Amino acid sequence: MTERTGPLVELRDVKVHFPIKSGVFIDRTVGYVYAVDGVSLSINKGETYGLVGESGCGKSTLGRGLLRLVEPTAGEIVFDGTDIRSLKGESMRRARRRMQMIFQDPLSSLDPRQSVESLLVEGLKAHGLAGDKAATTKKLREALAAVGLPASALSKYPHEFSGGQRQRIGIARALVLDPDLIVADEPVSALDVSIQAQVLNLLEDLQNERGLTYLIIAHDLAVVRHIADTVGVMYLGGLVEEASSDDLYREPMHPYTKALMSAVPVPDPVVEDRRERILLAGDLPSPTNPPAGCRFHTRCPWAQPTRCAEERPALREVLSGHRVACHYAEDIAAGRIRPHEVEPELVRPDEGAAPGDPGELIPTL
Amino acid sequence: MSLLDVRDLSVVFQRRGEQSFTAVDKVSFSVEPGQTVGLVGESGCGKSVTSLAIMGLLPRRGNKVTGGVLFDGTDLLQLRPNDMRDRRGRDIGMIFQDPLSSLNPVVPIGVQVAEVLERHRGMDRKAALKEARELLDAVGIPDPNRRLKEYPHQISGGMRQRALIAIALACKPRLLIADEPTTALDVTIQAQILTLLKQLVDETGTALIMITHDLGVVAGLCDTVNVLYGGKVVERAARHELFARPRHPYTHGLLNSVPRLDSPRGEPLHAIRGSVADNIPWAEGCAFAPRCNNVVDACLEGTPPLESTATGGDLRCNNPVSEEVAVP
Amino acid sequence: MSDPITRPGVAAPRDGADPTGTSERPASATERGIGRLGDRKKARLDELARASADKGGVSLVRDAFRRLRRNPVAMFGAAIVAVFVLVAIFAPLLAPHDPAQRFDELTKNLTVDSIPGASSDFPLGSDPLGRDFLSRLIYGSRQTLFVGVFATLIGLALGALIGAVAGAFGGWVDNILMRLTDVMLALPALLLAISLVAMASRSSQWTVILAVAIVNVPIFARLLRGSMLAQRESDHVLAARALGVKQRSIVLRHMLPNAMTAVIVQATLTLSTAILEAASLSFLGLGDPDINRAEWGLMLGVDGVRYFEVRPELAYYPALAIIVVALGFTLLGEGMRDAIDPKNRR
């Protein structure tokens, strides 16, 4: 592991709200999707921050908001001392070199008409780093070697590779620019089980060699636990719990984290037979109309008649380095509050924006 | 006698102007009443094609299905299309991965359930709707009276999957085939659906074939597990036996390569090298050989037969992982 | 039974345990047997891996072209189109006579209820004005190709321009342009074409071309704009933005080329409708006023209909020519669409 110094990225109360528009000629805003609603977190240099949550919780939007691929509505994003949100046009474009992204679907994120060489060289050209031809080719070969692909891959096209290899190309494309931060949005969930491990190992090796900082966004708790140093759990646009990976696994404190953890199947029948499941009632409420108070109180088996429905709990440090957004975290941990039955509330899919829909992408070049 | 006995089932895709491709190669397994059998494998291993062949849902053109699928003694592959249609839904129910595309978007949920009852159990619409209400209630859909009149797009993904299960269960089938029923769902919803399936198997005594790529899903649910690779069963064992002592290098590698929630952090995962697309360019030989750590010369010469093991399972391997090597 | 297990990917001839293979190398008794064979196969495996690694890439277009060639229906369409184009190019060599010349031996037999039929000099007989019908039919292909190609190209250029601008800028630019195309789409195509031709003060073949082109503009505009918008939301465009690529090169290098594929396929299909529309206009008497110019629609509409009772062949042949050529372009276009569709790629 590389040495850890201060934070590389700091998010302060970041909000991303997507307007829901309707109207034939003139678009009228009829409401908002509160995709990300006030998230604060910081990622240290050389660290891996894992963001987990189910579809529609806003984790992908947060990742894209951080890179300003969607425009945050409010809040501050400080990257290495600069507030990214204050950057405009060309200076924002230049700043992108240092923060790269890896996508979920390796095929759709690679332009099918371009050879691997032109895919990789594109970033270099955009930042004026593609000087003379020999040096560029050397750089590309190095990047490919770093992700375990032969140099002959340069002349091929994305569709000629397998899923795992395509994801390696996606990683190489990010690496060529020698970034500090890599945001990986579900980097392995589109891959076959036996390939996932290869890519996860590769990400770890690259971090050790180059001191990269990662923000890994995934729905798979086991993947995040494996790779991340710090884990943040998101529910309906907000961070509900944040702790070091080991602490979070050893003692999940937020009711939602508890339920999420107990729901992850473990490939071991001995564990499966013994474990107790906390089954959540009903579905995720719509992010266009999130419940008042604690967002989780409609499904929470520990919900209390007071405070939960009225007051939105802030993320507060309950144990050292362990932040939880729950009014009753201590009481639940100490066993003073017992779980109870929850009547499932009916949730309807939204007519307009589906949960998890990143909405309209606002160009920020 | 077994409820379902699949014998040497093979499916060969024959497309004009292309080489034929054996998607399923002499797969045999049986399902006892009330039993849950898992078919596990990665994309392209033939698990979904197997289930479609059992259900007679593969298009007749371009596919050659051979072998036998004996359901209660009748070979389903020999049935005429009309008789098979009667069997589907009545004797065998099926649940698919994507609940939205498997439901008819312009027909209310209740009517979709009722139609199955009308067709297979000869009920009239009124009785069928009443029964449909009870079925929706049984699969845990809140406020079933109102849900009856709603359309698939008005309910959430988890509820749609429940509705699909209700349809599959409508005629009290003796066998339920679930093809990746939770892959499109979130973990907490997956837990709900898996619990529901387990409960239904316990209560109704229906047999279940669970098709999945997720070893974790199998671990909690299946009595017997068949691991498929390259269209063949490579290992079959009882649940506890398989996870405690995987013998085939593929099963072993798969179990070692998935990150587990309860494993210690920081160690690199033991990845299987290569990808499913790697294969040896001749007909004989083990399909897994190019990726296998235990490969010996014989592996390239011919496919080893599926042989019984001392622990009551079956194994197709020349050089299996020794029994002492446990999963870390 | 045993079916060969062949999977997509590395395809190579089967290499069984043939004795010729073993005799290539000096075989000692110890080397023989399973182990030896295994080594040989392993060596071949490495060789194959190397061979496939050294092979250059196959671009999407080449890949699609390969698939197109394997599609017999598309190839049939392509053959029709090829024959049509060749006939049009070499019309002066193929035609036995000048299409505009009136022959005395034909005119003298011409009466109200009899038109001379086939003779050794004139294989398809005469047209109502005593000209060689076969030559006119052959020359007609030139006119048809000319009108079809230009109408499509002009329609494509204008439509693509509107669609690209709307797709690239979005917002109110998109809104205005798309409402305009909606208005054009709302009018029946032929009616719009007829009105446009009628509006022209003096009709020539260019008025026909322009009318047909304008009818096709909104179709191309909508199509390109739709696929540009889809590209805008696509992951690879987002990836390019994340890389910090300039907006201009995102549009020109990523969005436009990927969106154009669908438009080019549409253009092939439009060629057939353009030919039909041009023929319809001529049929209705709104086409080229030059009576000497051979044109299939005109031949069908004026001579064919008027003398149908006398000599129905005058209608049959031009109609058949139009149908076959339109079919050729349609089959080729459909084949291209299938070939380019990524779902069919394996």
XYZ file of N, CA and C in Angstrom, chain B residues 10 12 14-22 25-26 64 66 230 232 277 279-285 287 290 296-298 300-301 303, chain C residues 1-17 34-42 44-45 48 70-72 346:
198
model
N -28.985 -33.351 -25.747
C -28.044 -32.553 -26.534
C -28.820 -31.554 -27.372
N -27.992 -29.021 -30.588
C -27.023 -28.542 -31.574
C -27.675 -27.426 -32.370
N -27.842 -25.349 -35.585
C -27.379 -25.433 -36.965
C -27.914 -24.239 -37.715
N -27.035 -23.320 -38.021
C -27.449 -22.144 -38.786
C -26.891 -22.273 -40.183
N -27.677 -21.778 -41.117
C -27.254 -21.848 -42.492
C -25.917 -21.131 -42.676
N -25.020 -21.781 -43.387
C -23.753 -21.145 -43.712
C -22.795 -21.028 -42.550
N -23.135 -21.652 -41.415
C -22.216 -21.577 -40.282
C -21.960 -22.977 -39.760
N -20.870 -23.092 -39.034
C -20.597 -24.384 -38.428
C -21.619 -24.653 -37.342
N -21.990 -25.922 -37.200
C -22.940 -26.238 -36.141
C -22.235 -26.097 -34.794
N -23.012 -25.840 -33.775
C -22.448 -25.539 -32.466
C -23.238 -26.307 -31.413
N -22.534 -27.153 -30.684
C -23.206 -27.952 -29.677
C -23.334 -27.137 -28.397
N -24.391 -30.706 -24.411
C -23.775 -31.933 -24.884
C -24.031 -33.078 -23.903
N -25.003 -33.899 -24.222
C -25.309 -35.100 -23.441
C -25.419 -34.811 -21.952
N -31.225 -28.810 -33.227
C -31.462 -30.242 -33.180
C -31.383 -30.674 -31.726
N -31.680 -33.760 -29.149
C -31.706 -35.221 -29.070
C -31.627 -35.639 -27.609
N -19.050 -25.478 -20.779
C -18.975 -25.843 -22.188
C -20.051 -26.818 -22.615
N -21.445 -29.177 -20.931
C -21.424 -30.488 -20.265
C -21.520 -30.320 -18.761
N -14.414 -18.003 -23.585
C -14.273 -18.105 -25.038
C -13.048 -18.917 -25.439
N -10.968 -21.960 -26.082
C -11.225 -23.373 -26.201
C -10.249 -23.983 -27.155
N -10.094 -25.298 -27.017
C -9.151 -25.958 -27.892
C -9.809 -26.182 -29.238
N -9.021 -26.043 -30.290
C -9.601 -26.025 -31.627
C -9.885 -27.400 -32.214
N -10.004 -28.406 -31.402
C -10.415 -29.672 -31.980
C -11.531 -30.259 -31.141
N -12.181 -31.260 -31.705
C -13.423 -31.718 -31.110
C -13.224 -32.436 -29.783
N -12.197 -33.249 -29.686
C -12.012 -34.007 -28.458
C -11.384 -33.095 -27.415
N -11.328 -33.558 -26.223
C -10.639 -32.798 -25.200
C -11.594 -32.087 -24.289
N -13.220 -29.114 -22.379
C -13.409 -27.711 -22.750
C -12.685 -26.774 -21.793
N -7.870 -25.386 -21.511
C -7.017 -24.208 -21.696
C -6.939 -23.291 -20.476
N -3.580 -32.211 -17.607
C -2.602 -33.244 -17.960
C -2.810 -33.564 -19.442
N -1.872 -34.317 -20.004
C -1.931 -34.582 -21.442
C -3.263 -35.186 -21.870
N -3.767 -36.082 -21.035
C -4.994 -36.780 -21.409
C -6.157 -35.812 -21.618
N -6.220 -33.148 -23.229
C -6.278 -32.624 -24.585
C -6.672 -33.698 -25.586
N -6.689 -34.943 -25.112
C -6.949 -36.046 -26.024
C -8.421 -36.371 -26.141
N -12.549 -36.017 -23.976
C -13.306 -35.570 -22.828
C -13.422 -36.721 -21.842
N -24.374 -41.273 -31.025
C -24.029 -40.203 -31.959
C -23.039 -39.252 -31.323
N -22.199 -38.677 -32.136
C -21.291 -37.692 -31.557
C -21.140 -36.539 -32.528
N -21.609 -35.417 -32.103
C -21.465 -34.230 -32.933
C -20.153 -33.562 -32.605
N -19.492 -33.062 -33.600
C -18.244 -32.359 -33.293
C -18.548 -31.125 -32.464
N -17.765 -30.964 -31.442
C -17.984 -29.794 -30.589
C -17.165 -28.657 -31.157
N -17.845 -27.842 -31.894
C -17.124 -26.704 -32.437
C -17.736 -25.465 -31.853
N -16.932 -24.622 -31.357
C -17.435 -23.393 -30.773
C -16.984 -22.228 -31.619
N -17.746 -21.136 -31.528
C -17.269 -19.963 -32.249
C -15.930 -19.547 -31.671
N -15.129 -18.967 -32.458
C -13.822 -18.567 -31.956
C -12.777 -19.191 -32.852
N -11.837 -19.839 -32.255
C -10.765 -20.414 -33.047
C -11.324 -21.581 -33.840
N -11.300 -21.474 -35.117
C -11.763 -22.566 -35.936
C -10.571 -23.119 -36.689
N -10.378 -24.373 -36.558
C -9.237 -24.986 -37.225
C -9.639 -26.390 -37.620
N -8.997 -26.909 -38.631
C -9.334 -28.276 -39.012
C -9.075 -29.218 -37.863
N -9.883 -30.241 -37.796
C -9.721 -31.197 -36.724
C -8.399 -31.919 -36.869
N -7.755 -32.084 -35.767
C -6.474 -32.741 -35.779
C -6.567 -33.969 -34.905
N -6.920 -35.045 -35.489
C -7.061 -36.265 -34.717
C -5.719 -36.942 -34.543
N -5.783 -38.199 -34.169
C -4.548 -38.935 -33.953
C -4.109 -39.565 -35.268
N 0.446 -41.318 -25.698
C -0.426 -40.210 -25.330
C 0.367 -38.941 -25.047
N 1.411 -39.095 -24.276
C 2.199 -37.923 -23.881
C 2.712 -37.173 -25.097
N 3.174 -37.922 -26.072
C 3.710 -37.346 -27.280
C 2.636 -36.557 -28.035
N 1.499 -37.201 -28.177
C 0.399 -36.539 -28.863
C -0.002 -35.263 -28.139
N -0.022 -35.362 -26.845
C -0.396 -34.210 -26.037
C 0.546 -33.044 -26.300
N 1.840 -33.336 -26.328
C 2.827 -32.285 -26.579
C 2.554 -31.614 -27.913
N 2.290 -32.453 -28.880
C 2.077 -31.919 -30.207
C 0.870 -30.974 -30.219
N -0.151 -31.411 -29.525
C -1.340 -30.574 -29.498
C -1.092 -29.286 -28.722
N -0.331 -29.420 -27.678
C -0.026 -28.217 -26.898
C 0.731 -27.224 -27.759
N 0.618 -26.968 -30.937
C -0.304 -26.370 -31.910
C -1.180 -25.297 -31.276
N -1.531 -25.569 -30.007
C -2.362 -24.618 -29.278
C -1.645 -23.280 -29.166
N -1.513 -21.589 -32.522
C -2.788 -20.968 -32.862
C -2.988 -19.678 -32.094
N -22.496 -13.086 -46.914
C -23.013 -14.427 -46.633
C -24.529 -14.493 -46.724
N -25.162 -13.333 -46.929
C -26.612 -13.288 -46.960
C -27.092 -13.396 -48.408
N -27.624 -14.555 -48.811
C -27.972 -14.742 -50.223
C -29.027 -13.763 -50.712
N -21.751 -12.262 -34.407
C -21.368 -13.338 -33.504
C -19.926 -13.735 -33.737
